[in-house]
């Protein structure tokens, strides 16, 4: 599976809300092209997306804060990268964190592993 198959490049708040409406859990990477730490953590996020993405259950979005300023403003993003997690369109804390600010691969991996487990559980209950 290529990263283009599992990463949703979101260009506006409306696009992000549409993804929330169609997917139970959504991990969002708020980033900027000029952000060095964003470039460093990007391969980790892409790898986690390839490993854990599940259509309708767990999606991975990338939001360029310079292009989708409405989405960044709506969620109060002031530092890049910022990772946030959503269930049924509402921001949720994962492993006690409402958001992960900065390029912290351990915290990001732990949060995505937890979401992946929740998505698998939801998929099993649905089948």
Short mmCIF file of N, CA and C in Angstrom, two decimals:
data_model
loop_
_atom_site.label_atom_id
_atom_site.label_comp_id
_atom_site.label_asym_id
_atom_site.label_seq_id
_atom_site.Cartn_x
_atom_site.Cartn_y
_atom_site.Cartn_z
N UNK A 1 0.85 -1.17 0.00
CA UNK A 1 0.00 0.00 0.00
C UNK A 1 0.90 1.24 0.00
N UNK A 2 0.68 2.15 -0.93
CA UNK A 2 1.49 3.36 -0.99
C UNK A 2 0.93 4.40 -0.03
N UNK A 3 1.77 5.41 0.28
CA UNK A 3 1.32 6.44 1.20
C UNK A 3 0.14 7.22 0.63
N UNK A 4 0.06 7.32 -0.71
CA UNK A 4 -1.08 8.04 -1.30
C UNK A 4 -2.39 7.29 -1.09
N UNK A 5 -2.31 5.99 -0.83
CA UNK A 5 -3.52 5.20 -0.58
C UNK A 5 -4.05 5.39 0.84
N UNK A 6 -3.18 5.75 1.77
CA UNK A 6 -3.59 5.81 3.18
C UNK A 6 -3.53 7.20 3.79
N UNK A 7 -2.88 8.14 3.14
CA UNK A 7 -2.81 9.51 3.67
C UNK A 7 -3.79 10.40 2.92
N UNK A 8 -4.64 11.07 3.68
CA UNK A 8 -5.61 11.99 3.10
C UNK A 8 -5.03 13.40 3.21
N UNK A 9 -4.69 14.00 2.10
CA UNK A 9 -4.17 15.37 2.10
C UNK A 9 -5.37 16.31 2.08
N UNK A 10 -5.59 16.96 3.20
CA UNK A 10 -6.80 17.75 3.43
C UNK A 10 -6.49 19.22 3.17
N UNK A 11 -7.32 19.86 2.35
CA UNK A 11 -7.07 21.24 1.97
C UNK A 11 -7.96 22.27 2.64
N UNK A 12 -8.91 21.82 3.48
CA UNK A 12 -9.80 22.78 4.14
C UNK A 12 -10.48 22.12 5.34
N UNK A 13 -11.08 22.96 6.17
CA UNK A 13 -11.83 22.45 7.31
C UNK A 13 -12.99 21.59 6.83
N UNK A 14 -13.65 21.99 5.74
CA UNK A 14 -14.78 21.21 5.22
C UNK A 14 -14.33 19.81 4.79
N UNK A 15 -13.17 19.70 4.16
CA UNK A 15 -12.65 18.38 3.77
C UNK A 15 -12.35 17.54 4.99
N UNK A 16 -11.79 18.15 6.02
CA UNK A 16 -11.49 17.42 7.25
C UNK A 16 -12.78 16.95 7.90
N UNK A 17 -13.79 17.79 7.94
CA UNK A 17 -15.08 17.40 8.53
C UNK A 17 -15.73 16.27 7.73
N UNK A 18 -15.54 16.27 6.43
CA UNK A 18 -16.06 15.19 5.59
C UNK A 18 -15.37 13.87 5.95
N UNK A 19 -14.07 13.91 6.18
CA UNK A 19 -13.34 12.72 6.59
C UNK A 19 -13.83 12.24 7.96
N UNK A 20 -14.05 13.18 8.88
CA UNK A 20 -14.60 12.81 10.20
C UNK A 20 -15.94 12.11 10.06
N UNK A 21 -16.78 12.59 9.13
CA UNK A 21 -18.12 12.04 8.95
C UNK A 21 -18.10 10.62 8.39
N UNK A 22 -17.03 10.25 7.69
CA UNK A 22 -16.98 8.94 7.04
C UNK A 22 -16.10 7.93 7.76
N UNK A 23 -15.42 8.34 8.83
CA UNK A 23 -14.44 7.48 9.50
C UNK A 23 -14.57 7.61 11.01
N UNK A 24 -14.56 6.50 11.72
CA UNK A 24 -14.70 6.53 13.18
C UNK A 24 -13.54 7.26 13.84
N UNK A 25 -12.31 6.81 13.56
CA UNK A 25 -11.12 7.40 14.17
C UNK A 25 -10.29 8.08 13.09
N UNK A 26 -9.78 9.27 13.41
CA UNK A 26 -8.92 10.00 12.47
C UNK A 26 -7.73 10.57 13.23
N UNK A 27 -6.53 10.28 12.72
CA UNK A 27 -5.30 10.90 13.21
C UNK A 27 -4.96 12.02 12.24
N UNK A 28 -4.63 13.20 12.76
CA UNK A 28 -4.35 14.35 11.91
C UNK A 28 -2.96 14.90 12.22
N UNK A 29 -2.18 15.08 11.16
CA UNK A 29 -0.86 15.71 11.23
C UNK A 29 -0.99 17.12 10.68
N UNK A 30 -0.92 18.12 11.57
CA UNK A 30 -0.89 19.52 11.14
C UNK A 30 0.58 19.88 10.94
N UNK A 31 0.95 20.24 9.71
CA UNK A 31 2.35 20.47 9.37
C UNK A 31 2.49 21.69 8.47
N UNK A 32 3.74 22.06 8.21
CA UNK A 32 4.05 23.13 7.25
C UNK A 32 5.24 22.69 6.41
N UNK A 33 5.24 23.10 5.14
CA UNK A 33 6.34 22.72 4.24
C UNK A 33 7.69 23.22 4.73
N UNK A 34 7.72 24.37 5.40
CA UNK A 34 8.96 24.99 5.84
C UNK A 34 9.46 24.46 7.18
N UNK A 35 8.72 23.56 7.78
CA UNK A 35 9.01 23.06 9.14
C UNK A 35 9.96 21.86 9.10
N UNK A 36 11.17 22.05 9.60
CA UNK A 36 12.16 20.96 9.62
C UNK A 36 11.71 19.74 10.40
N UNK A 37 11.26 19.90 11.66
CA UNK A 37 10.79 18.74 12.42
C UNK A 37 9.63 18.00 11.73
N UNK A 38 8.80 18.73 10.99
CA UNK A 38 7.70 18.09 10.25
C UNK A 38 8.25 17.12 9.22
N UNK A 39 9.31 17.52 8.55
CA UNK A 39 9.93 16.67 7.53
C UNK A 39 10.57 15.44 8.17
N UNK A 40 11.13 15.62 9.36
CA UNK A 40 11.78 14.52 10.07
C UNK A 40 10.76 13.46 10.50
N UNK A 41 9.61 13.88 11.00
CA UNK A 41 8.61 12.93 11.52
C UNK A 41 7.71 12.36 10.43
N UNK A 42 7.66 12.99 9.27
CA UNK A 42 6.76 12.56 8.19
C UNK A 42 6.89 11.08 7.83
N UNK A 43 8.11 10.53 7.65
CA UNK A 43 8.20 9.10 7.31
C UNK A 43 7.64 8.19 8.41
N UNK A 44 7.77 8.58 9.66
CA UNK A 44 7.21 7.80 10.77
C UNK A 44 5.69 7.80 10.67
N UNK A 45 5.09 8.96 10.44
CA UNK A 45 3.63 9.08 10.33
C UNK A 45 3.13 8.25 9.14
N UNK A 46 3.82 8.35 8.01
CA UNK A 46 3.43 7.59 6.81
C UNK A 46 3.52 6.09 7.07
N UNK A 47 4.57 5.65 7.76
CA UNK A 47 4.71 4.23 8.08
C UNK A 47 3.60 3.74 8.99
N UNK A 48 3.24 4.56 9.98
CA UNK A 48 2.14 4.20 10.88
C UNK A 48 0.82 4.14 10.12
N UNK A 49 0.64 5.05 9.17
CA UNK A 49 -0.59 5.05 8.37
C UNK A 49 -0.67 3.78 7.53
N UNK A 50 0.43 3.40 6.91
CA UNK A 50 0.44 2.18 6.09
C UNK A 50 0.12 0.95 6.94
N UNK A 51 0.60 0.96 8.17
CA UNK A 51 0.43 -0.19 9.06
C UNK A 51 -0.98 -0.27 9.66
N UNK A 52 -1.59 0.87 9.94
CA UNK A 52 -2.82 0.86 10.75
C UNK A 52 -4.09 1.35 10.05
N UNK A 53 -3.97 2.00 8.90
CA UNK A 53 -5.16 2.56 8.25
C UNK A 53 -6.18 1.46 7.95
N UNK A 54 -7.45 1.76 8.19
CA UNK A 54 -8.54 0.82 7.94
C UNK A 54 -9.72 1.64 7.44
N UNK A 55 -10.10 1.49 6.17
CA UNK A 55 -11.18 2.30 5.62
C UNK A 55 -12.43 2.30 6.53
N UNK A 56 -12.95 3.49 6.74
CA UNK A 56 -14.14 3.76 7.56
C UNK A 56 -13.89 3.63 9.06
N UNK A 57 -12.74 3.06 9.44
CA UNK A 57 -12.47 2.87 10.87
C UNK A 57 -11.32 3.72 11.39
N UNK A 58 -10.23 3.84 10.61
CA UNK A 58 -9.08 4.65 11.03
C UNK A 58 -8.44 5.27 9.81
N UNK A 59 -8.46 6.60 9.77
CA UNK A 59 -7.87 7.34 8.66
C UNK A 59 -6.74 8.23 9.17
N UNK A 60 -5.84 8.56 8.28
CA UNK A 60 -4.70 9.42 8.58
C UNK A 60 -4.73 10.62 7.65
N UNK A 61 -4.80 11.81 8.23
CA UNK A 61 -4.87 13.04 7.44
C UNK A 61 -3.62 13.88 7.66
N UNK A 62 -3.25 14.59 6.60
CA UNK A 62 -2.19 15.58 6.67
C UNK A 62 -2.81 16.92 6.29
N UNK A 63 -2.63 17.90 7.17
CA UNK A 63 -3.19 19.23 6.94
C UNK A 63 -2.04 20.23 6.91
N UNK A 64 -1.81 20.82 5.74
CA UNK A 64 -0.79 21.86 5.60
C UNK A 64 -1.41 23.14 6.15
N UNK A 65 -0.85 23.64 7.27
CA UNK A 65 -1.47 24.78 7.96
C UNK A 65 -1.43 26.06 7.14
N UNK A 66 -0.50 26.14 6.18
CA UNK A 66 -0.45 27.34 5.33
C UNK A 66 -1.53 27.31 4.26
N UNK A 67 -1.97 26.12 3.85
CA UNK A 67 -2.99 25.98 2.82
C UNK A 67 -4.39 25.83 3.40
N UNK A 68 -4.50 25.24 4.57
CA UNK A 68 -5.81 25.02 5.21
C UNK A 68 -5.83 25.77 6.54
N UNK A 69 -5.70 27.09 6.44
CA UNK A 69 -5.65 27.91 7.65
C UNK A 69 -6.93 27.81 8.47
N UNK A 70 -8.07 27.58 7.80
CA UNK A 70 -9.33 27.46 8.54
C UNK A 70 -9.31 26.25 9.47
N UNK A 71 -8.73 25.15 9.01
CA UNK A 71 -8.64 23.94 9.85
C UNK A 71 -7.67 24.15 11.00
N UNK A 72 -6.54 24.76 10.72
CA UNK A 72 -5.56 25.03 11.79
C UNK A 72 -6.17 25.94 12.85
N UNK A 73 -6.87 26.97 12.41
CA UNK A 73 -7.52 27.90 13.36
C UNK A 73 -8.59 27.20 14.18
N UNK A 74 -9.39 26.35 13.53
CA UNK A 74 -10.50 25.68 14.21
C UNK A 74 -10.01 24.82 15.37
N UNK A 75 -8.81 24.28 15.25
CA UNK A 75 -8.30 23.40 16.31
C UNK A 75 -7.17 24.04 17.11
N UNK A 76 -6.96 25.33 16.93
CA UNK A 76 -6.00 26.07 17.74
C UNK A 76 -4.56 25.63 17.56
N UNK A 77 -4.20 25.22 16.36
CA UNK A 77 -2.84 24.76 16.10
C UNK A 77 -1.91 25.97 16.03
N UNK A 78 -0.91 25.98 16.91
CA UNK A 78 0.05 27.09 16.94
C UNK A 78 1.49 26.61 16.79
N UNK A 79 1.72 25.32 16.81
CA UNK A 79 3.08 24.77 16.67
C UNK A 79 3.03 23.61 15.68
N UNK A 80 4.09 23.47 14.91
CA UNK A 80 4.16 22.37 13.96
C UNK A 80 5.39 21.52 14.25
N UNK A 81 5.26 20.20 14.09
CA UNK A 81 3.99 19.53 13.81
C UNK A 81 3.15 19.40 15.08
N UNK A 82 1.85 19.31 14.87
CA UNK A 82 0.91 18.98 15.94
C UNK A 82 0.07 17.81 15.43
N UNK A 83 -0.02 16.78 16.25
CA UNK A 83 -0.84 15.61 15.92
C UNK A 83 -2.05 15.60 16.85
N UNK A 84 -3.22 15.44 16.26
CA UNK A 84 -4.45 15.35 17.05
C UNK A 84 -5.22 14.11 16.62
N UNK A 85 -6.07 13.64 17.51
CA UNK A 85 -6.80 12.39 17.29
C UNK A 85 -8.28 12.64 17.52
N UNK A 86 -9.09 12.02 16.69
CA UNK A 86 -10.53 12.26 16.72
C UNK A 86 -11.29 10.95 16.68
N UNK A 87 -12.41 10.93 17.39
CA UNK A 87 -13.35 9.81 17.34
C UNK A 87 -14.71 10.43 17.05
N UNK A 88 -15.35 9.94 15.99
CA UNK A 88 -16.67 10.45 15.59
C UNK A 88 -16.67 11.98 15.48
N UNK A 89 -15.57 12.53 14.96
CA UNK A 89 -15.48 13.97 14.72
C UNK A 89 -15.13 14.82 15.91
N UNK A 90 -14.94 14.20 17.07
CA UNK A 90 -14.59 14.96 18.29
C UNK A 90 -13.16 14.64 18.69
N UNK A 91 -12.42 15.69 19.05
CA UNK A 91 -11.04 15.48 19.48
C UNK A 91 -11.04 14.67 20.77
N UNK A 92 -10.14 13.67 20.83
CA UNK A 92 -10.03 12.82 22.01
C UNK A 92 -8.58 12.78 22.47
N UNK A 93 -8.41 12.54 23.75
CA UNK A 93 -7.07 12.32 24.30
C UNK A 93 -6.71 10.85 24.10
N UNK A 94 -5.49 10.62 23.68
CA UNK A 94 -4.99 9.25 23.53
C UNK A 94 -3.77 9.14 24.42
N UNK A 95 -3.77 8.12 25.27
CA UNK A 95 -2.69 7.95 26.25
C UNK A 95 -2.51 9.22 27.08
N UNK A 96 -3.63 9.86 27.41
CA UNK A 96 -3.61 11.03 28.28
C UNK A 96 -3.22 12.33 27.59
N UNK A 97 -3.01 12.31 26.28
CA UNK A 97 -2.61 13.51 25.57
C UNK A 97 -3.68 13.93 24.56
N UNK A 98 -4.14 15.18 24.68
CA UNK A 98 -5.12 15.70 23.73
C UNK A 98 -4.46 15.99 22.39
N UNK A 99 -3.16 16.30 22.43
CA UNK A 99 -2.41 16.56 21.20
C UNK A 99 -0.94 16.28 21.48
N UNK A 100 -0.23 15.94 20.42
CA UNK A 100 1.22 15.77 20.51
C UNK A 100 1.82 16.92 19.72
N UNK A 101 2.54 17.78 20.41
CA UNK A 101 3.18 18.92 19.75
C UNK A 101 4.66 18.61 19.61
N UNK A 102 5.14 18.73 18.38
CA UNK A 102 6.54 18.45 18.11
C UNK A 102 6.73 17.06 17.54
N UNK A 103 7.94 16.82 17.05
CA UNK A 103 8.27 15.56 16.39
C UNK A 103 8.72 14.54 17.43
N UNK A 104 7.76 13.89 18.07
CA UNK A 104 8.04 12.90 19.12
C UNK A 104 7.60 11.52 18.61
N UNK A 105 8.53 10.78 17.96
CA UNK A 105 8.12 9.51 17.36
C UNK A 105 7.59 8.49 18.36
N UNK A 106 8.11 8.48 19.58
CA UNK A 106 7.62 7.50 20.57
C UNK A 106 6.19 7.79 20.97
N UNK A 107 5.89 9.05 21.27
CA UNK A 107 4.52 9.41 21.67
C UNK A 107 3.56 9.19 20.51
N UNK A 108 3.98 9.55 19.29
CA UNK A 108 3.13 9.38 18.12
C UNK A 108 2.85 7.90 17.87
N UNK A 109 3.89 7.09 17.92
CA UNK A 109 3.72 5.64 17.69
C UNK A 109 2.80 5.03 18.73
N UNK A 110 2.98 5.40 19.99
CA UNK A 110 2.15 4.85 21.07
C UNK A 110 0.69 5.25 20.87
N UNK A 111 0.45 6.49 20.50
CA UNK A 111 -0.92 6.95 20.29
C UNK A 111 -1.57 6.23 19.12
N UNK A 112 -0.84 6.08 18.02
CA UNK A 112 -1.41 5.42 16.84
C UNK A 112 -1.63 3.94 17.11
N UNK A 113 -0.72 3.30 17.84
CA UNK A 113 -0.92 1.89 18.21
C UNK A 113 -2.22 1.73 18.99
N UNK A 114 -2.47 2.64 19.92
CA UNK A 114 -3.71 2.60 20.72
C UNK A 114 -4.93 2.79 19.81
N UNK A 115 -4.88 3.79 18.91
CA UNK A 115 -6.00 4.00 17.99
C UNK A 115 -6.20 2.80 17.07
N UNK A 116 -5.10 2.23 16.61
CA UNK A 116 -5.18 1.05 15.75
C UNK A 116 -5.88 -0.10 16.45
N UNK A 117 -5.57 -0.30 17.73
CA UNK A 117 -6.22 -1.34 18.51
C UNK A 117 -7.71 -1.08 18.67
N UNK A 118 -8.07 0.18 18.92
CA UNK A 118 -9.48 0.54 19.06
C UNK A 118 -10.22 0.33 17.74
N UNK A 119 -9.58 0.69 16.63
CA UNK A 119 -10.21 0.51 15.32
C UNK A 119 -10.41 -0.97 15.01
N UNK A 120 -9.42 -1.80 15.34
CA UNK A 120 -9.54 -3.25 15.11
C UNK A 120 -10.67 -3.83 15.94
N UNK A 121 -10.78 -3.37 17.17
CA UNK A 121 -11.86 -3.84 18.05
C UNK A 121 -13.22 -3.46 17.46
N UNK A 122 -13.33 -2.23 16.98
CA UNK A 122 -14.58 -1.75 16.37
C UNK A 122 -14.90 -2.57 15.12
N UNK A 123 -13.88 -2.89 14.31
CA UNK A 123 -14.09 -3.69 13.10
C UNK A 123 -14.57 -5.09 13.47
N UNK A 124 -13.99 -5.67 14.51
CA UNK A 124 -14.39 -7.03 14.93
C UNK A 124 -15.84 -7.03 15.42
N UNK A 125 -16.22 -5.97 16.14
CA UNK A 125 -17.60 -5.88 16.64
C UNK A 125 -18.59 -5.72 15.51
N UNK A 126 -18.16 -5.07 14.42
CA UNK A 126 -19.05 -4.81 13.29
C UNK A 126 -19.25 -6.04 12.40
N UNK A 127 -18.31 -6.99 12.49
CA UNK A 127 -18.44 -8.15 11.59
C UNK A 127 -19.14 -9.31 12.24
#
